[in-house]
GROMACS .gro file of C-alpha atoms in nm:
model
  356
    1MET     CA    1  15.296   3.179  17.209
    2THR     CA    2  15.408   3.237  16.794
    3GLU     CA    3  15.574   3.550  16.685
    4SER     CA    4  15.247   3.667  16.512
    5SER     CA    5  15.058   3.671  16.858
    6PRO     CA    6  14.900   3.991  16.896
    7ARG     CA    7  15.151   4.058  17.154
    8ARG     CA    8  15.475   3.971  16.993
    9SER     CA    9  15.370   4.226  16.748
   10ASP     CA   10  15.239   4.487  16.985
   11ARG     CA   11  15.434   4.771  16.862
   12SER     CA   12  15.388   4.959  17.242
   13ILE     CA   13  15.622   4.775  17.412
   14PRO     CA   14  16.047   4.722  17.299
   15ARG     CA   15  16.101   4.399  17.061
   16PHE     CA   16  16.467   4.254  17.111
   17HIS     CA   17  16.529   3.999  16.847
   18MET     CA   18  16.702   3.687  16.991
   19ILE     CA   19  16.941   3.578  16.748
   20GLY     CA   20  17.040   3.167  16.856
   21ASN     CA   21  17.409   3.164  16.728
   22ALA     CA   22  17.708   2.931  16.853
   23HIS     CA   23  17.993   3.130  16.704
   24VAL     CA   24  18.246   2.829  16.618
   25ASP     CA   25  18.654   2.900  16.613
   26PRO     CA   26  18.816   2.622  16.328
   27ALA     CA   27  19.128   2.700  16.534
   28TRP     CA   28  19.193   2.914  16.822
   29MET     CA   29  19.304   2.727  17.158
   30TRP     CA   30  19.258   2.388  16.962
   31GLY     CA   31  19.367   2.267  16.587
   32TRP     CA   32  19.092   2.255  16.293
   33ALA     CA   33  19.037   1.909  16.326
   34GLU     CA   34  18.898   1.958  16.690
   35GLY     CA   35  18.709   2.296  16.599
   36LEU     CA   36  18.531   2.084  16.307
   37GLU     CA   37  18.438   1.813  16.598
   38ALA     CA   38  18.279   2.143  16.819
   39PHE     CA   39  18.073   2.232  16.459
   40ILE     CA   40  17.904   1.883  16.409
   41ALA     CA   41  17.850   1.856  16.783
   42THR     CA   42  17.713   2.229  16.763
   43CYS     CA   43  17.502   2.144  16.437
   44ARG     CA   44  17.291   1.801  16.603
   45SER     CA   45  17.259   2.054  16.928
   46ALA     CA   46  17.081   2.307  16.714
   47LEU     CA   47  16.889   2.029  16.535
   48ASP     CA   48  16.778   1.874  16.855
   49ARG     CA   49  16.632   2.244  16.976
   50ILE     CA   50  16.457   2.326  16.616
   51ALA     CA   51  16.275   2.004  16.684
   52GLU     CA   52  16.170   2.084  17.037
   53THR     CA   53  16.126   2.437  17.041
   54ASP     CA   54  15.828   2.628  16.779
   55GLU     CA   55  15.988   2.915  16.608
   56LEU     CA   56  16.340   2.869  16.725
   57ILE     CA   57  16.614   2.957  16.440
   58PHE     CA   58  16.941   2.946  16.462
   59THR     CA   59  17.215   3.127  16.306
   60CYS     CA   60  17.575   3.055  16.176
   61SER     CA   61  17.845   3.127  15.940
   62THR     CA   62  18.149   2.997  15.758
   63ALA     CA   63  18.118   2.813  15.467
   64TRP     CA   64  18.442   2.616  15.537
   65LEU     CA   65  18.276   2.418  15.808
   66TYR     CA   66  17.949   2.344  15.601
   67ALA     CA   67  18.127   2.229  15.323
   68ARG     CA   68  18.322   1.928  15.608
   69LEU     CA   69  18.034   1.879  15.762
   70GLU     CA   70  17.822   1.844  15.385
   71ARG     CA   71  18.110   1.530  15.307
   72LEU     CA   72  18.147   1.383  15.711
   73GLU     CA   73  17.781   1.381  15.816
   74PRO     CA   74  17.550   1.389  15.469
   75ALA     CA   75  17.257   1.282  15.671
   76MET     CA   76  17.292   1.572  15.934
   77PHE     CA   77  17.369   1.819  15.606
   78ALA     CA   78  17.039   1.730  15.462
   79GLU     CA   79  16.861   1.803  15.768
   80ILE     CA   80  17.011   2.147  15.816
   81GLN     CA   81  16.921   2.244  15.447
   82ARG     CA   82  16.568   2.146  15.523
   83CYS     CA   83  16.571   2.389  15.803
   84VAL     CA   84  16.749   2.631  15.584
   85ALA     CA   85  16.461   2.598  15.326
   86ALA     CA   86  16.191   2.649  15.626
   87GLY     CA   87  16.344   2.965  15.739
   88ARG     CA   88  16.470   2.787  16.072
   89TRP     CA   89  16.838   2.829  16.001
   90GLU     CA   90  17.000   3.099  15.865
   91VAL     CA   91  17.308   3.113  15.693
   92VAL     CA   92  17.513   3.395  15.745
   93GLY     CA   93  17.824   3.570  15.629
   94GLY     CA   94  17.903   3.443  15.314
   95TRP     CA   95  18.235   3.406  15.345
   96TRP     CA   96  18.469   3.081  15.361
   97THR     CA   97  18.568   3.156  15.704
   98GLU     CA   98  18.541   3.458  15.950
   99ALA     CA   99  18.825   3.618  15.798
  100ASP     CA  100  19.021   3.919  15.984
  101CYS     CA  101  18.951   4.241  15.862
  102ASN     CA  102  19.233   4.405  15.827
  103LEU     CA  103  19.520   4.206  15.677
  104PRO     CA  104  19.399   4.017  15.407
  105SER     CA  105  19.425   4.225  15.103
  106GLY     CA  106  19.114   4.333  14.906
  107GLU     CA  107  19.173   4.082  14.606
  108GLY     CA  108  19.163   3.826  14.950
  109LEU     CA  109  18.827   3.941  15.061
  110MET     CA  110  18.661   3.928  14.722
  111ARG     CA  111  18.809   3.544  14.710
  112GLN     CA  112  18.644   3.521  15.068
  113ALA     CA  113  18.325   3.654  14.917
  114GLU     CA  114  18.336   3.444  14.561
  115ILE     CA  115  18.455   3.131  14.716
  116GLY     CA  116  18.176   3.108  14.958
  117GLN     CA  117  17.888   3.266  14.783
  118CYS     CA  118  17.880   3.021  14.555
  119TYR     CA  119  17.923   2.723  14.779
  120PHE     CA  120  17.625   2.851  14.981
  121GLN     CA  121  17.455   2.863  14.644
  122ARG     CA  122  17.509   2.557  14.550
  123ALA     CA  123  17.460   2.403  14.901
  124PHE     CA  124  17.165   2.611  15.011
  125GLY     CA  125  17.005   2.740  14.671
  126ARG     CA  126  17.062   3.097  14.785
  127PRO     CA  127  17.367   3.316  14.899
  128ALA     CA  128  17.432   3.460  15.273
  129THR     CA  129  17.265   3.852  15.260
  130VAL     CA  130  17.435   3.957  15.601
  131GLY     CA  131  17.768   3.998  15.657
  132TYR     CA  132  17.916   3.836  15.941
  133SER     CA  133  18.238   3.924  16.139
  134PRO     CA  134  18.140   3.951  16.523
  135ASP     CA  135  18.470   3.819  16.639
  136ALA     CA  136  18.729   4.029  16.398
  137PHE     CA  137  18.915   4.277  16.613
  138GLY     CA  138  18.892   4.580  16.321
  139HIS     CA  139  18.727   4.676  16.027
  140SER     CA  140  18.896   4.827  15.743
  141ALA     CA  141  18.696   5.115  15.518
  142GLY     CA  142  18.660   4.964  15.228
  143LEU     CA  143  18.456   4.727  15.337
  144PRO     CA  144  18.088   4.802  15.277
  145GLN     CA  145  18.212   4.831  14.922
  146ILE     CA  146  18.343   4.502  14.889
  147LEU     CA  147  18.014   4.325  15.084
  148ARG     CA  148  17.800   4.515  14.882
  149GLN     CA  149  17.953   4.380  14.540
  150SER     CA  150  17.931   4.028  14.744
  151GLY     CA  151  17.536   4.054  14.788
  152LEU     CA  152  17.577   4.155  15.139
  153ASP     CA  153  17.364   4.429  15.224
  154SER     CA  154  17.379   4.425  15.586
  155TYR     CA  155  17.671   4.388  15.849
  156ILE     CA  156  17.683   4.250  16.199
  157PHE     CA  157  18.050   4.286  16.406
  158CYS     CA  158  18.121   4.331  16.809
  159ARG     CA  159  18.468   4.440  16.834
  160PRO     CA  160  18.566   4.755  16.922
  161ASP     CA  161  18.354   4.728  17.198
  162PRO     CA  162  18.169   5.097  17.317
  163THR     CA  163  18.506   5.148  17.560
  164GLU     CA  164  18.697   5.138  17.257
  165LEU     CA  165  18.574   5.298  16.988
  166THR     CA  166  18.244   5.569  17.030
  167LEU     CA  167  17.990   5.537  16.771
  168PRO     CA  168  17.642   5.700  16.744
  169SER     CA  169  17.414   5.438  16.774
  170PRO     CA  170  17.516   5.080  16.761
  171LEU     CA  171  17.314   5.052  16.427
  172PHE     CA  172  17.420   5.295  16.180
  173SER     CA  173  17.501   5.325  15.761
  174TRP     CA  174  17.855   5.244  15.730
  175GLN     CA  175  17.978   5.440  15.426
  176SER     CA  176  18.331   5.359  15.226
  177SER     CA  177  18.464   5.577  15.057
  178ASP     CA  178  18.317   5.541  14.675
  179GLY     CA  179  17.984   5.603  14.828
  180SER     CA  180  17.886   5.235  14.917
  181SER     CA  181  17.690   5.192  15.237
  182LEU     CA  182  17.498   4.957  15.435
  183PRO     CA  183  17.317   4.931  15.792
  184ALA     CA  184  17.592   4.791  16.017
  185TYR     CA  185  17.538   4.655  16.391
  186ARG     CA  186  17.757   4.687  16.689
  187VAL     CA  187  17.573   4.385  16.915
  188PRO     CA  188  17.516   4.482  17.246
  189PHE     CA  189  17.674   4.272  17.531
  190HIS     CA  190  17.893   4.054  17.270
  191TYR     CA  191  17.788   3.765  17.085
  192ASN     CA  192  17.862   3.512  17.359
  193MET     CA  193  17.741   3.442  17.712
  194TYR     CA  194  18.065   3.442  17.871
  195GLN     CA  195  17.974   3.525  18.283
  196THR     CA  196  17.615   3.653  18.182
  197THR     CA  197  17.291   3.540  18.138
  198VAL     CA  198  16.990   3.572  17.880
  199THR     CA  199  16.836   3.733  18.157
  200LYS     CA  200  17.109   3.971  18.227
  201LYS     CA  201  17.161   4.087  17.883
  202VAL     CA  202  16.744   4.150  17.808
  203ARG     CA  203  16.778   4.393  18.127
  204GLY     CA  204  17.072   4.569  18.041
  205LEU     CA  205  16.944   4.635  17.703
  206GLN     CA  206  16.632   4.753  17.835
  207SER     CA  207  16.836   5.021  18.054
  208LEU     CA  208  16.998   5.169  17.776
  209LEU     CA  209  16.696   5.250  17.595
  210PRO     CA  210  16.627   5.573  17.670
  211SER     CA  211  16.955   5.696  17.580
  212LEU     CA  212  16.927   5.478  17.227
  213GLY     CA  213  16.622   5.615  17.111
  214THR     CA  214  16.435   5.306  16.936
  215ASP     CA  215  16.303   4.987  17.069
  216GLU     CA  216  16.352   4.779  16.815
  217TRP     CA  217  16.746   4.585  16.881
  218ALA     CA  218  16.878   4.229  16.797
  219LEU     CA  219  17.048   4.036  17.089
  220PHE     CA  220  17.265   3.717  17.096
  221TYR     CA  221  17.284   3.411  17.284
  222GLY     CA  222  17.418   3.082  17.272
  223VAL     CA  223  17.713   2.900  17.351
  224GLY     CA  224  18.012   3.008  17.150
  225ASN     CA  225  18.391   3.009  17.028
  226HIS     CA  226  18.449   2.597  17.092
  227GLY     CA  227  18.040   2.559  16.967
  228GLY     CA  228  17.752   2.497  17.159
  229GLY     CA  229  17.482   2.724  17.080
  230PRO     CA  230  17.129   2.787  17.236
  231THR     CA  231  17.078   2.581  17.536
  232LYS     CA  232  16.785   2.446  17.683
  233GLU     CA  233  16.812   2.702  17.995
  234GLN     CA  234  16.831   3.008  17.763
  235ILE     CA  235  16.533   2.925  17.604
  236ALA     CA  236  16.336   2.867  17.857
  237ALA     CA  237  16.471   3.186  18.011
  238ILE     CA  238  16.376   3.356  17.664
  239GLU     CA  239  16.031   3.243  17.684
  240GLN     CA  240  15.947   3.333  18.034
  241ILE     CA  241  16.079   3.722  17.979
  242ASP     CA  242  15.864   3.708  17.708
  243GLY     CA  243  15.569   3.594  17.872
  244LEU     CA  244  15.597   3.877  18.129
  245GLY     CA  245  15.452   4.099  17.877
  246GLU     CA  246  15.732   4.378  17.951
  247VAL     CA  247  15.970   4.365  17.640
  248ALA     CA  248  15.866   4.098  17.334
  249LEU     CA  249  16.154   3.851  17.254
  250PRO     CA  250  16.089   3.655  16.917
  251PHE     CA  251  16.315   3.401  16.833
  252SER     CA  252  16.446   3.570  16.531
  253ARG     CA  253  16.718   3.608  16.253
  254LEU     CA  254  16.942   3.867  16.157
  255ASP     CA  255  16.783   3.948  15.821
  256ARG     CA  256  16.451   3.987  16.009
  257PHE     CA  257  16.597   4.215  16.215
  258PHE     CA  258  16.747   4.433  15.908
  259SER     CA  259  16.452   4.453  15.751
  260ALA     CA  260  16.242   4.561  16.065
  261VAL     CA  261  16.437   4.862  16.106
  262ALA     CA  262  16.483   4.932  15.716
  263ASP     CA  263  16.288   5.252  15.717
  264ARG     CA  264  16.476   5.406  15.992
  265GLU     CA  265  16.694   5.722  15.922
  266LEU     CA  266  17.034   5.567  16.059
  267PRO     CA  267  17.347   5.805  16.115
  268VAL     CA  268  17.604   5.802  15.875
  269VAL     CA  269  17.972   5.659  15.973
  270THR     CA  270  18.281   5.709  15.753
  271GLY     CA  271  18.605   5.511  15.802
  272ASP     CA  272  18.762   5.223  15.933
  273LEU     CA  273  18.629   5.099  16.250
  274GLN     CA  274  18.916   5.041  16.475
  275MET     CA  275  19.028   4.842  16.703
  276ASN     CA  276  19.047   4.532  16.947
  277ALA     CA  277  19.370   4.375  17.063
  278PRO     CA  278  19.636   4.575  16.812
  279GLY     CA  279  19.866   4.326  16.964
  280THR     CA  280  19.731   4.087  16.724
  281TYR     CA  281  19.888   4.307  16.399
  282THR     CA  282  20.222   4.266  16.498
  283SER     CA  283  20.251   3.910  16.632
  284HIS     CA  284  20.352   3.612  16.444
  285SER     CA  285  20.491   3.814  16.179
  286LEU     CA  286  20.599   3.515  15.946
  287ILE     CA  287  20.184   3.410  15.911
  288LYS     CA  288  20.125   3.776  15.792
  289ARG     CA  289  20.425   3.738  15.545
  290LEU     CA  290  20.311   3.431  15.403
  291ASN     CA  291  19.940   3.536  15.338
  292ARG     CA  292  20.085   3.815  15.149
  293GLN     CA  293  20.334   3.601  14.917
  294SER     CA  294  20.066   3.374  14.870
  295GLU     CA  295  19.799   3.654  14.744
  296ALA     CA  296  20.049   3.735  14.523
  297HIS     CA  297  20.171   3.411  14.407
  298LEU     CA  298  19.814   3.290  14.309
  299LEU     CA  299  19.725   3.651  14.161
  300ARG     CA  300  20.027   3.566  13.902
  301ALA     CA  301  19.946   3.198  13.862
  302GLU     CA  302  19.614   3.303  13.725
  303VAL     CA  303  19.722   3.553  13.510
  304LEU     CA  304  19.966   3.304  13.357
  305ASP     CA  305  19.732   3.038  13.336
  306VAL     CA  306  19.504   3.281  13.132
  307LEU     CA  307  19.775   3.356  12.918
  308ALA     CA  308  19.900   3.019  12.843
  309THR     CA  309  19.551   2.902  12.815
  310SER     CA  310  19.484   3.189  12.518
  311PHE     CA  311  19.841   3.099  12.322
  312GLY     CA  312  19.954   2.798  12.462
  313GLY     CA  313  19.728   2.593  12.227
  314GLU     CA  314  19.587   2.248  12.268
  315CYS     CA  315  19.908   2.120  12.423
  316TYR     CA  316  19.943   2.355  12.734
  317ARG     CA  317  19.513   2.304  12.756
  318GLN     CA  318  19.572   1.927  12.761
  319LEU     CA  319  19.856   1.952  13.059
  320ALA     CA  320  19.680   2.189  13.240
  321SER     CA  321  19.328   2.092  13.244
  322ASP     CA  322  19.319   2.078  13.620
  323ALA     CA  323  19.473   2.421  13.663
  324PRO     CA  324  19.145   2.565  13.760
  325GLU     CA  325  19.028   2.313  14.017
  326ARG     CA  326  19.413   2.327  14.162
  327LEU     CA  327  19.382   2.720  14.198
  328GLN     CA  328  19.080   2.715  14.342
  329GLN     CA  329  19.183   2.489  14.610
  330ALA     CA  330  19.462   2.680  14.666
  331TRP     CA  331  19.234   3.011  14.735
  332GLN     CA  332  19.033   2.794  14.972
  333GLU     CA  333  19.342   2.736  15.138
  334VAL     CA  334  19.455   3.065  15.156
  335CYS     CA  335  19.114   3.194  15.248
  336PHE     CA  336  19.136   2.947  15.574
  337ASN     CA  337  19.457   3.127  15.688
  338HIS     CA  338  19.228   3.450  15.639
  339PHE     CA  339  19.066   3.323  15.960
  340HIS     CA  340  19.108   3.630  16.239
  341ASP     CA  341  19.265   3.371  16.496
  342ILE     CA  342  19.531   3.216  16.225
  343ILE     CA  343  19.651   3.550  16.050
  344CYS     CA  344  19.645   3.747  16.374
  345GLY     CA  345  19.888   3.515  16.537
  346VAL     CA  346  19.652   3.433  16.875
  347ALA     CA  347  19.607   3.047  16.786
  348ILE     CA  348  19.811   2.806  16.978
  349ARG     CA  349  20.152   2.709  16.803
  350SER     CA  350  20.018   2.384  16.679
  351ALA     CA  351  19.727   2.555  16.505
  352LEU     CA  352  19.965   2.818  16.349
  353ASP     CA  353  20.233   2.545  16.269
  354ASP     CA  354  19.955   2.385  16.044
  355ALA     CA  355  19.887   2.733  15.854
  356VAL     CA  356  20.240   2.803  15.785
   0.00000   0.00000   0.00000
């Protein structure tokens, strides 16, 4: 059954956009090398499921992971590029990594977007449009402004969950103090499938519909954290439930979901979205101190490079011709360490030692 079939487009029944994803932590209970291996295996699995299942779409973030894959597995990367061009693979986030959204400076978050979006534009011919922080522990009030200025016109998150922060609706308009706003969506029942199934998620969301007041939502499925993505069992469950006629479950994309609800009048939320796991903001103070020092030193280095380039003459330009590339590489290292499990100090010791 195709998404354009009469039943799937029937607005008399609820429609849940099924988002196949695989949140991959580059470092958490493992080091970055193992995280990269997990991403490569996840991409192979996602490509296989796409080949097997008409209409299936895979959604994934993190420019750092794609950049490593491009270098290590060029043939697989070319397959992904073809899937992106065909609309079967959705690149989201627009950042170098899924950074923590409280601890990096505003400049640091802008560099996340600058580096990430430039990479996506070069690699896939288009930037991301959906901001994506499903696993971050909290979200600072200035993010709508930063996201909008980075070409990201919507936002996905999971934490804090409904027991930690009451919101008027999972879907709302999030507004910064400067007036910038964008639709934000707290994914129901988490992005992961830990101790749950597609059936439980669908039935759980159906039970909430009377209180939510609308019938167009998005649900995430797929094995995550250490990767994996959509499984054959999950895909079969989606197709089976979809065939019952109670709810439409199209394989979908986040940009398609936000387009479908673009005409809705959304409640407005201002201020921070805080917070899950508050202890993460006090643990491993060394990581946090080194991050702030690194951000400050890099900004000073860039200012000095501009001054020296302008006034130092040809001698300096010859001696420091590689300065822009070296500064860019340094910012990439800092932005990688913005990853929420690293800068928040909750990864294993060896991963944190690598960051230090």
